[in-house]
Tab-separated table of C-alpha atoms in Angstrom:
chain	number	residue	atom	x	y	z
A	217	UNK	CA	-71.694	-170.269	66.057
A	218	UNK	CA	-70.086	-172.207	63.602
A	219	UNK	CA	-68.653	-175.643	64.420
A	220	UNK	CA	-64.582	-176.748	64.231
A	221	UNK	CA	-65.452	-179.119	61.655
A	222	UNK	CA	-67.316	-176.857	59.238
A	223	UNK	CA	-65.468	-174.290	59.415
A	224	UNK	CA	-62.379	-176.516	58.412
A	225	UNK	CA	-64.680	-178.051	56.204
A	226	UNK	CA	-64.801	-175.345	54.093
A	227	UNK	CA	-61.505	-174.492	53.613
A	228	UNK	CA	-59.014	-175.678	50.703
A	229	UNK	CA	-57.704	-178.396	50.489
A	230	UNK	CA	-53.971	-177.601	51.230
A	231	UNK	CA	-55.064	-174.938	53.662
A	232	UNK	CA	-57.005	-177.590	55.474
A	233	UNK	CA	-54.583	-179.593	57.285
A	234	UNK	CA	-52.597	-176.699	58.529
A	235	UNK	CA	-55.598	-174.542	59.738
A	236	UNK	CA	-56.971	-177.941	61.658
A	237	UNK	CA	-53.638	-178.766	63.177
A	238	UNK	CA	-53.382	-174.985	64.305
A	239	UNK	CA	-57.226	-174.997	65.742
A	240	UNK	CA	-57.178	-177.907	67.134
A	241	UNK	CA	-53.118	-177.142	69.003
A	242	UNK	CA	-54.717	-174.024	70.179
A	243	UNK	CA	-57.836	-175.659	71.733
A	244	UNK	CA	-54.903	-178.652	73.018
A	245	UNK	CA	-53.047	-175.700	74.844
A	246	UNK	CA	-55.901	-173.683	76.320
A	247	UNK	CA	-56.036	-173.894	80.045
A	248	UNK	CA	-59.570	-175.001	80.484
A	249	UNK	CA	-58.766	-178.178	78.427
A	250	UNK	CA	-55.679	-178.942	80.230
A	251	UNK	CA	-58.336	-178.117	83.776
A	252	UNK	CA	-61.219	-180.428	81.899
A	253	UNK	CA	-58.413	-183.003	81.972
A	254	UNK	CA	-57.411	-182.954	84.987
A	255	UNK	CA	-60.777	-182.894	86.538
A	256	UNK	CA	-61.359	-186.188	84.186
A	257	UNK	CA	-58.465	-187.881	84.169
A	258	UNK	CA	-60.013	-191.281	82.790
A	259	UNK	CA	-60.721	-189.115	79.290
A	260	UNK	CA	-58.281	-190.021	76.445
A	261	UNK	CA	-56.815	-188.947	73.557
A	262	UNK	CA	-59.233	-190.639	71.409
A	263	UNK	CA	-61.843	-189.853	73.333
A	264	UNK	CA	-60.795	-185.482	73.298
A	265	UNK	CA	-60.454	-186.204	69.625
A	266	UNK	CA	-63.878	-187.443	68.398
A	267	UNK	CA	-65.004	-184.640	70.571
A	268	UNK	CA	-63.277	-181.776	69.561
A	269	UNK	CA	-65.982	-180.162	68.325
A	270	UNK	CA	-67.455	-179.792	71.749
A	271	UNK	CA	-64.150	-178.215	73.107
A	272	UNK	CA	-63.674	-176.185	70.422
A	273	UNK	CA	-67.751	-174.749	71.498
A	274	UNK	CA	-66.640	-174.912	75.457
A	275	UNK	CA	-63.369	-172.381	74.494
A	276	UNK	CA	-64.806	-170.116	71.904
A	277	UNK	CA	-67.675	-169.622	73.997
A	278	UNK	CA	-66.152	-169.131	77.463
A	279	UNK	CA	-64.116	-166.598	75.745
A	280	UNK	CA	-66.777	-165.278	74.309
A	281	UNK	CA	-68.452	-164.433	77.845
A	282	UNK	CA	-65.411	-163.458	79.417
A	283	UNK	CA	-66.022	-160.458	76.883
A	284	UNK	CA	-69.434	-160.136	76.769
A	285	UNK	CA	-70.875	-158.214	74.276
A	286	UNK	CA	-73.992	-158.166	76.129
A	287	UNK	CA	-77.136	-160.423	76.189
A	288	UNK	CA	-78.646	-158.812	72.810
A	289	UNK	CA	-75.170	-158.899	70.595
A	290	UNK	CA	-75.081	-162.852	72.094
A	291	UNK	CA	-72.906	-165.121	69.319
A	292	UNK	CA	-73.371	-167.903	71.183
A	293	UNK	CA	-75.162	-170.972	69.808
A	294	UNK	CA	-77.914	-170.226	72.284
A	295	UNK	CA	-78.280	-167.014	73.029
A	296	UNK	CA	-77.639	-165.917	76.825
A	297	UNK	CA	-75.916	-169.663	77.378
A	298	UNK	CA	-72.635	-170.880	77.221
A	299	UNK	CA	-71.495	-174.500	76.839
A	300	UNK	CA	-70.523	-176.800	80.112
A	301	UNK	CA	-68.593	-180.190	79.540
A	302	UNK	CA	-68.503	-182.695	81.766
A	303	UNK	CA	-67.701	-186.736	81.826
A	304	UNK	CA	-68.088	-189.678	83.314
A	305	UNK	CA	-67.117	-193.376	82.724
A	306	UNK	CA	-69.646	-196.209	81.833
A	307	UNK	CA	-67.914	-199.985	81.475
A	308	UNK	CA	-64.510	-198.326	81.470
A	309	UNK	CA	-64.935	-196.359	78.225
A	310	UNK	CA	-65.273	-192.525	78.882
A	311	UNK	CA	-68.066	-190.195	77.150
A	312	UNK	CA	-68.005	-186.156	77.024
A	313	UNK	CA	-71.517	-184.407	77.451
A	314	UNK	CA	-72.220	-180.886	76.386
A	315	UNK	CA	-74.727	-179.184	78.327
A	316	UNK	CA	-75.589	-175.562	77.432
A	317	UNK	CA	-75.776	-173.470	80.782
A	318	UNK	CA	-77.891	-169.984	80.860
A	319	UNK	CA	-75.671	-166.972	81.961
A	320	UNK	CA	-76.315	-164.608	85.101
A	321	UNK	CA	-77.699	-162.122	82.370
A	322	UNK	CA	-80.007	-164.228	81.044
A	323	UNK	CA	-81.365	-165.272	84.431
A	324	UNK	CA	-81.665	-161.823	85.090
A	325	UNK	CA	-83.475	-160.957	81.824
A	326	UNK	CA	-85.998	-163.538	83.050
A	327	UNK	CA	-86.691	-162.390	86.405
A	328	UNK	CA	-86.872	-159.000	85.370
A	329	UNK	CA	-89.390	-160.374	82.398
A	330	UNK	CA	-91.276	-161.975	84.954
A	331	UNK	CA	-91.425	-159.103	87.278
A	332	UNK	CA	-92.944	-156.990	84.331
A	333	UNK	CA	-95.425	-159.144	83.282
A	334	UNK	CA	-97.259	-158.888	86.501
A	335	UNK	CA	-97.476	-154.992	86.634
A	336	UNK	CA	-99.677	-152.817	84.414
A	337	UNK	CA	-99.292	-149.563	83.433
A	338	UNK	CA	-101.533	-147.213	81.918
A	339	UNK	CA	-99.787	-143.928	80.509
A	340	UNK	CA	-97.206	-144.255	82.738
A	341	UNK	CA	-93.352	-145.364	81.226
A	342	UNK	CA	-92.941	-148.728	82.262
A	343	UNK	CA	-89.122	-148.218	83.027
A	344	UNK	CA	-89.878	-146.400	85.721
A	345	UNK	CA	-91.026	-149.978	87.160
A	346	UNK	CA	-88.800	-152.264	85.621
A	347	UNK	CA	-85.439	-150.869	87.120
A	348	UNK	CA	-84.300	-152.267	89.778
A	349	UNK	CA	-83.581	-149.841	92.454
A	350	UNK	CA	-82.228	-150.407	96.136
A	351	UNK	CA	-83.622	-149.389	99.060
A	352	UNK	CA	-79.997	-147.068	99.612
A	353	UNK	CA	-80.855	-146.095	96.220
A	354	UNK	CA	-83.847	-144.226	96.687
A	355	UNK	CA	-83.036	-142.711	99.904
A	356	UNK	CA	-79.820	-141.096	98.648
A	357	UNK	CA	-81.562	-139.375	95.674
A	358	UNK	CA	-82.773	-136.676	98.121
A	359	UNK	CA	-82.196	-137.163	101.888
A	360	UNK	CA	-85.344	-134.568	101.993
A	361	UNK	CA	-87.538	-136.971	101.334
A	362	UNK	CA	-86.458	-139.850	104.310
A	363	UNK	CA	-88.878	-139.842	106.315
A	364	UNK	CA	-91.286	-141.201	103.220
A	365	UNK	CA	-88.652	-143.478	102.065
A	366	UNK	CA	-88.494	-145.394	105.049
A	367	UNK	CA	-92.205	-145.515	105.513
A	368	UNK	CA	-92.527	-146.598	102.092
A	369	UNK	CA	-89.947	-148.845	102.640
A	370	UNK	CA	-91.620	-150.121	106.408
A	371	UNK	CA	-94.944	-151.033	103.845
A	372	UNK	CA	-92.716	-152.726	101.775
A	373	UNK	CA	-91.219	-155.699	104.494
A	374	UNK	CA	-94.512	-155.812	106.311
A	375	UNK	CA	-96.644	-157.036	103.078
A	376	UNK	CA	-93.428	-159.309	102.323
A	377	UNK	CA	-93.869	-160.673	105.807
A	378	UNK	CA	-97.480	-160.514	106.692
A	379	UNK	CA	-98.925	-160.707	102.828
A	380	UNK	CA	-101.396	-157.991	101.364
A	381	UNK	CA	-102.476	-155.176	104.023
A	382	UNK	CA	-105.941	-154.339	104.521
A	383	UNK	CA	-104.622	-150.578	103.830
A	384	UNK	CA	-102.772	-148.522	101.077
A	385	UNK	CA	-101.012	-145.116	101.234
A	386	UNK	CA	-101.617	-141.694	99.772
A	387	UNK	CA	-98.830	-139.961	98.658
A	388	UNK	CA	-99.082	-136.307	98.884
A	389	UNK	CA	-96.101	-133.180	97.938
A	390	UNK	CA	-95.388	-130.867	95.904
A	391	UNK	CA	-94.577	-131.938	91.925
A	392	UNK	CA	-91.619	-133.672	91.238
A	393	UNK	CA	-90.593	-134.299	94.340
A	394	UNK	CA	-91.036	-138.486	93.214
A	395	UNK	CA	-94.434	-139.389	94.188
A	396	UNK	CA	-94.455	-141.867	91.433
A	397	UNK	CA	-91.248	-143.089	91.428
A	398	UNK	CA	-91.306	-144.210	94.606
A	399	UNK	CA	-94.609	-146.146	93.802
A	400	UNK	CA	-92.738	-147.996	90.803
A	401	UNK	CA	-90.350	-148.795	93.851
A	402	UNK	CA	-92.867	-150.678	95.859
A	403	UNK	CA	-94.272	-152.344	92.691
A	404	UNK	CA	-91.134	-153.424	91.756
A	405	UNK	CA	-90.173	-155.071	94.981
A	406	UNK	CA	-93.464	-156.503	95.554
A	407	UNK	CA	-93.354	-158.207	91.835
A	408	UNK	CA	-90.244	-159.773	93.554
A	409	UNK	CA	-92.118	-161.868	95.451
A	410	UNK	CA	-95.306	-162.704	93.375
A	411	UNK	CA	-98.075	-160.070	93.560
A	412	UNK	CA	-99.464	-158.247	90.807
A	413	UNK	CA	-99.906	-154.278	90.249
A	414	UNK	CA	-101.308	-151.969	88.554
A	415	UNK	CA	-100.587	-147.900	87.762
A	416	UNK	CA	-102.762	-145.512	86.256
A	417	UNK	CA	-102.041	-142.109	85.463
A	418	UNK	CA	-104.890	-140.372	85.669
A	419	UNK	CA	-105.336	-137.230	83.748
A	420	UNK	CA	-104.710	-139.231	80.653
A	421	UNK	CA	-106.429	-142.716	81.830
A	422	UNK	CA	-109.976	-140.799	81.830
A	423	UNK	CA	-109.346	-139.388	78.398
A	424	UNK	CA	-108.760	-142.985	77.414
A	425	UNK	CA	-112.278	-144.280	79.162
A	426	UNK	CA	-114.140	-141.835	77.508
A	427	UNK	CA	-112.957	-143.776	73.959
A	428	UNK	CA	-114.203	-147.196	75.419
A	429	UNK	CA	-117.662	-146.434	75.226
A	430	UNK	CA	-117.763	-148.066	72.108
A	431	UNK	CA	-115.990	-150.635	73.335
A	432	UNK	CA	-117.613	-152.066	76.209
A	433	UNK	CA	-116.183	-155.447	76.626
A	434	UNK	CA	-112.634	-153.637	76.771
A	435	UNK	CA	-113.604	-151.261	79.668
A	436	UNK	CA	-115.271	-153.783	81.385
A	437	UNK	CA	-112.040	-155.906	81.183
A	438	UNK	CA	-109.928	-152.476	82.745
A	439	UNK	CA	-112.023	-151.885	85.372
A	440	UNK	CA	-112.159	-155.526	86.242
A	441	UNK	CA	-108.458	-156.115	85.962
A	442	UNK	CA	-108.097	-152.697	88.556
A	443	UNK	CA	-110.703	-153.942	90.885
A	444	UNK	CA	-108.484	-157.371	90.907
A	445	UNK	CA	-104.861	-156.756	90.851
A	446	UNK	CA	-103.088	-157.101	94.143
A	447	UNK	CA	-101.655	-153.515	94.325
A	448	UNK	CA	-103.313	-150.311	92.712
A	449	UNK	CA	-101.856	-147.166	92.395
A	450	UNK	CA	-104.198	-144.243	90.983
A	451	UNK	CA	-101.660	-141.538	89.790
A	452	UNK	CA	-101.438	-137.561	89.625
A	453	UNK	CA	-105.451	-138.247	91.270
A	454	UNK	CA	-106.984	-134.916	91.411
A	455	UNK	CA	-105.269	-133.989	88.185
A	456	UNK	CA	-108.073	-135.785	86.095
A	457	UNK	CA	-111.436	-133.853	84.035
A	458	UNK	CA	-113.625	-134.732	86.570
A	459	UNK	CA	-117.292	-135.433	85.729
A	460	UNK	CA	-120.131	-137.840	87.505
A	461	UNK	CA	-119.596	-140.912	85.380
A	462	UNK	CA	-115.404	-141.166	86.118
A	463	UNK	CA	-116.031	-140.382	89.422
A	464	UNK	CA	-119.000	-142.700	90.821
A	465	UNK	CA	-118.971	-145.481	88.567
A	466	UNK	CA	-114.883	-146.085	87.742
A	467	UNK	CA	-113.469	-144.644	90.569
A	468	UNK	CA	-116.002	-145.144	93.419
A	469	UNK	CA	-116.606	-148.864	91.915
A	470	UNK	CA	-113.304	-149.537	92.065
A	471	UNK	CA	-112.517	-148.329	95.634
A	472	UNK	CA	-115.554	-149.830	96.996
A	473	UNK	CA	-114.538	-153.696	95.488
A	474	UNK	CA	-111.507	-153.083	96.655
A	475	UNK	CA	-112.008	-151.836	100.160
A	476	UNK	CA	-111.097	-154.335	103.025
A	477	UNK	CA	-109.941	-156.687	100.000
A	478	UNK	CA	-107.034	-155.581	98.868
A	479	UNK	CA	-104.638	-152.069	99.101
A	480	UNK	CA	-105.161	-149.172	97.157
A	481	UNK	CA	-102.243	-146.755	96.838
A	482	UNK	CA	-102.621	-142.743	95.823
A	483	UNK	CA	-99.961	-140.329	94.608
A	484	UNK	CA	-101.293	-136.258	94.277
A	485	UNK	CA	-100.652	-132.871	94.624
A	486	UNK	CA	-103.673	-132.557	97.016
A	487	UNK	CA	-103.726	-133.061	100.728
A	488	UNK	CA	-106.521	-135.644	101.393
A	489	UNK	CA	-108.891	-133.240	102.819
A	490	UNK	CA	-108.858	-131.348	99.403
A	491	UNK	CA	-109.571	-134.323	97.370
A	492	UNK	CA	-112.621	-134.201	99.182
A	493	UNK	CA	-113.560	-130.696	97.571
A	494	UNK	CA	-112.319	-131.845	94.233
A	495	UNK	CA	-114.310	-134.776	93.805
A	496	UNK	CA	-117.892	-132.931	95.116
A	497	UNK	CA	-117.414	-130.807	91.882
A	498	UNK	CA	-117.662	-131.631	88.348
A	499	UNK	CA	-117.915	-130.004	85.115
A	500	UNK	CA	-121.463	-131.232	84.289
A	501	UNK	CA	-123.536	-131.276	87.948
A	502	UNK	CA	-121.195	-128.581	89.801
A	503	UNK	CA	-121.646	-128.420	93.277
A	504	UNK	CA	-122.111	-131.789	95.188
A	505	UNK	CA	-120.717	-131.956	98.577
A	506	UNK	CA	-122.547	-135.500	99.363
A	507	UNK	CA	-121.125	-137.255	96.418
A	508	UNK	CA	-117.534	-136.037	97.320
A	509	UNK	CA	-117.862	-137.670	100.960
A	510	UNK	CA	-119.826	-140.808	99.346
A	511	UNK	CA	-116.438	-141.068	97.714
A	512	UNK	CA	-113.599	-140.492	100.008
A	513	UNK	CA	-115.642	-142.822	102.886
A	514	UNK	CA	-114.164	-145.486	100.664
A	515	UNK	CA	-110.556	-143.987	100.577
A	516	UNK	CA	-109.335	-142.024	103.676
A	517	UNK	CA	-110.311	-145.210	106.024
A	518	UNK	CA	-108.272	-147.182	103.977
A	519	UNK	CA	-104.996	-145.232	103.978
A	520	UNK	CA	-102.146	-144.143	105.689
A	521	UNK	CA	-100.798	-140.354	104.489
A	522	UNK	CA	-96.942	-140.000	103.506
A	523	UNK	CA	-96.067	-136.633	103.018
A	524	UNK	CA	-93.424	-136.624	100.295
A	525	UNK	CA	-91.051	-133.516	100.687
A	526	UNK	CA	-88.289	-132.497	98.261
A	527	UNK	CA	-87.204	-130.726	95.541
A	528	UNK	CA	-88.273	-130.490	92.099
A	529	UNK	CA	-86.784	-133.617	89.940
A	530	UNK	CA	-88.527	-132.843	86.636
A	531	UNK	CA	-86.002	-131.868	84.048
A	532	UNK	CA	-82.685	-132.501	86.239
């Protein structure tokens, strides 16, 4: 933003005086000068003049926000801040200071910056974590699905309380009834308060595993960072090309570090006891029964079911 003085500055010379005397009577007249006054009393007229600069930045600019354009169309000097004046006295002889003051958007940028840097996602659209939704939000957008709402919602202000719970939840319904939205939910408000996430869609996560063969130090550092994070959530599961190596040494590693550690959340169009029967067959080995219960002794001790009823969202 450009300051009183250069913008007089660069003015001609017989257009000068009478554009400063106007700018500077209109900054004179404008009532959060005349409040800044009386809230300082002790500030003089010299004083208000060798600083009218900084008044001239503490109008424009509180005008400026009391129309604002919005945090990314920001004139300010700084964007997402807006100048504060104060002043005190030292030896009798008064001083203005400028302080520049970040805005309720900005603060909220930040938090919600902060809150997305400690979830993950992996082929999943990470606005469907980063809104902010209520807890009357969610249960309005289909009273059909209440009963999982508040459950969800139960999970949620016991791990605020208590801290991380020795068990996650599987999500089972129909598609599109908002499985996965309601996990971005409980991400979201558990970012709130510190703890890290992760979500992994899986039908196109174990297309992308297959590339990091050649690549080990980068799958290493996946399945590390999903054996770690506070809160998993493994996506659409059952939905994924199945064969031995996804199945025993991604998914069964990562269930068995994290069992009794730290929660692991499902969402799927299977009931549990059908997972079972989709992960004892695969493409390459077919049939194998023990290998499916090897599996799910790692993930149906460790969860609580929420059936998630509703209609169809997709496309609405």
């Amino acid at each position: 933003m450009e300051s009183l003085s250069h913008l007089l500055k660069s003015m001609p010379n017989s257009e000068w005086r009478r554009k400063a005397e106007d700018k500077i009577k209109a900054v004179m007249d404008d009532a959060l000068v005349h409040k800044f006054r009386q809230k300082y009393p002790f500030v003089d007229d010299y004083t208000i003049k060798i600083n009218m600069n900084k008044l001239y930045q503490y109008v424009t600019e509180f005008k400026t926000c009391s129309h604002c354009p919005g945090l990314e169309r920001c004139p300010n000097d700084m964007t997402g801040h807006y100048t504060m004046l104060t002043a005190d006295s030292v030896n009798e002889k008064p001083f203005i200071h400028e302080e520049k003051v970040a805005c309720k958007k900005f603060n909220a940028k930040l938090l919600q910056d902060a809150i997305s840097s400690r979830i993950r996602t992996f082929h999943v659209d990470p606005r469907m974590i980063s809104r902010s939704y209520s807890f009357g939000d969610i249960l309005e957008t289909d009273l059909d699905r209440a009963k999982a709402v508040m459950q969800i919602n139960d999970y949620v202000s016991l791990t605020m309380e208590e801290g991380l719970q020795p068990r996650g939840l599987y999500l089972s319904g129909s598609f599109g009834t908002g499985k996965t939205f309601l996990m971005g939910y409980m991400l979201h408000q558990l970012a709130k308060v510190g703890m890290t996430g992760a979500i992994v869609y899986m039908p196109d996560f174990a297309e992308d595993l297959k590339g990091m063969f050649q690549e080990p130090y980068k799958l290493k550092e996946t399945i590390d960072l999903l054996k770690d994070t506070d809160l998993l959530v493994f996506d659409d599961i059952g939905a994924e090309n199945l064969n031995p190596w996804l199945r025993d040494h991604v998914i069964g590693a990562i269930v068995n570090h994290r069992m009794n550690r730290k929660p692991t959340f499902f969402t799927s169009n299977y009931a549990l006891h059908d997972l079972e029967k989709h992960f004892s067959f695969t493409n390459k080995d077919g049939d194998e029964e023990y290998k499916g219960q090897r599996i799910m002794d790692r993930i149906r001790p460790f969860v609580d079911v929420v059936e998630v009823t509703g209609t169809n969202k997709r496309g609405k």
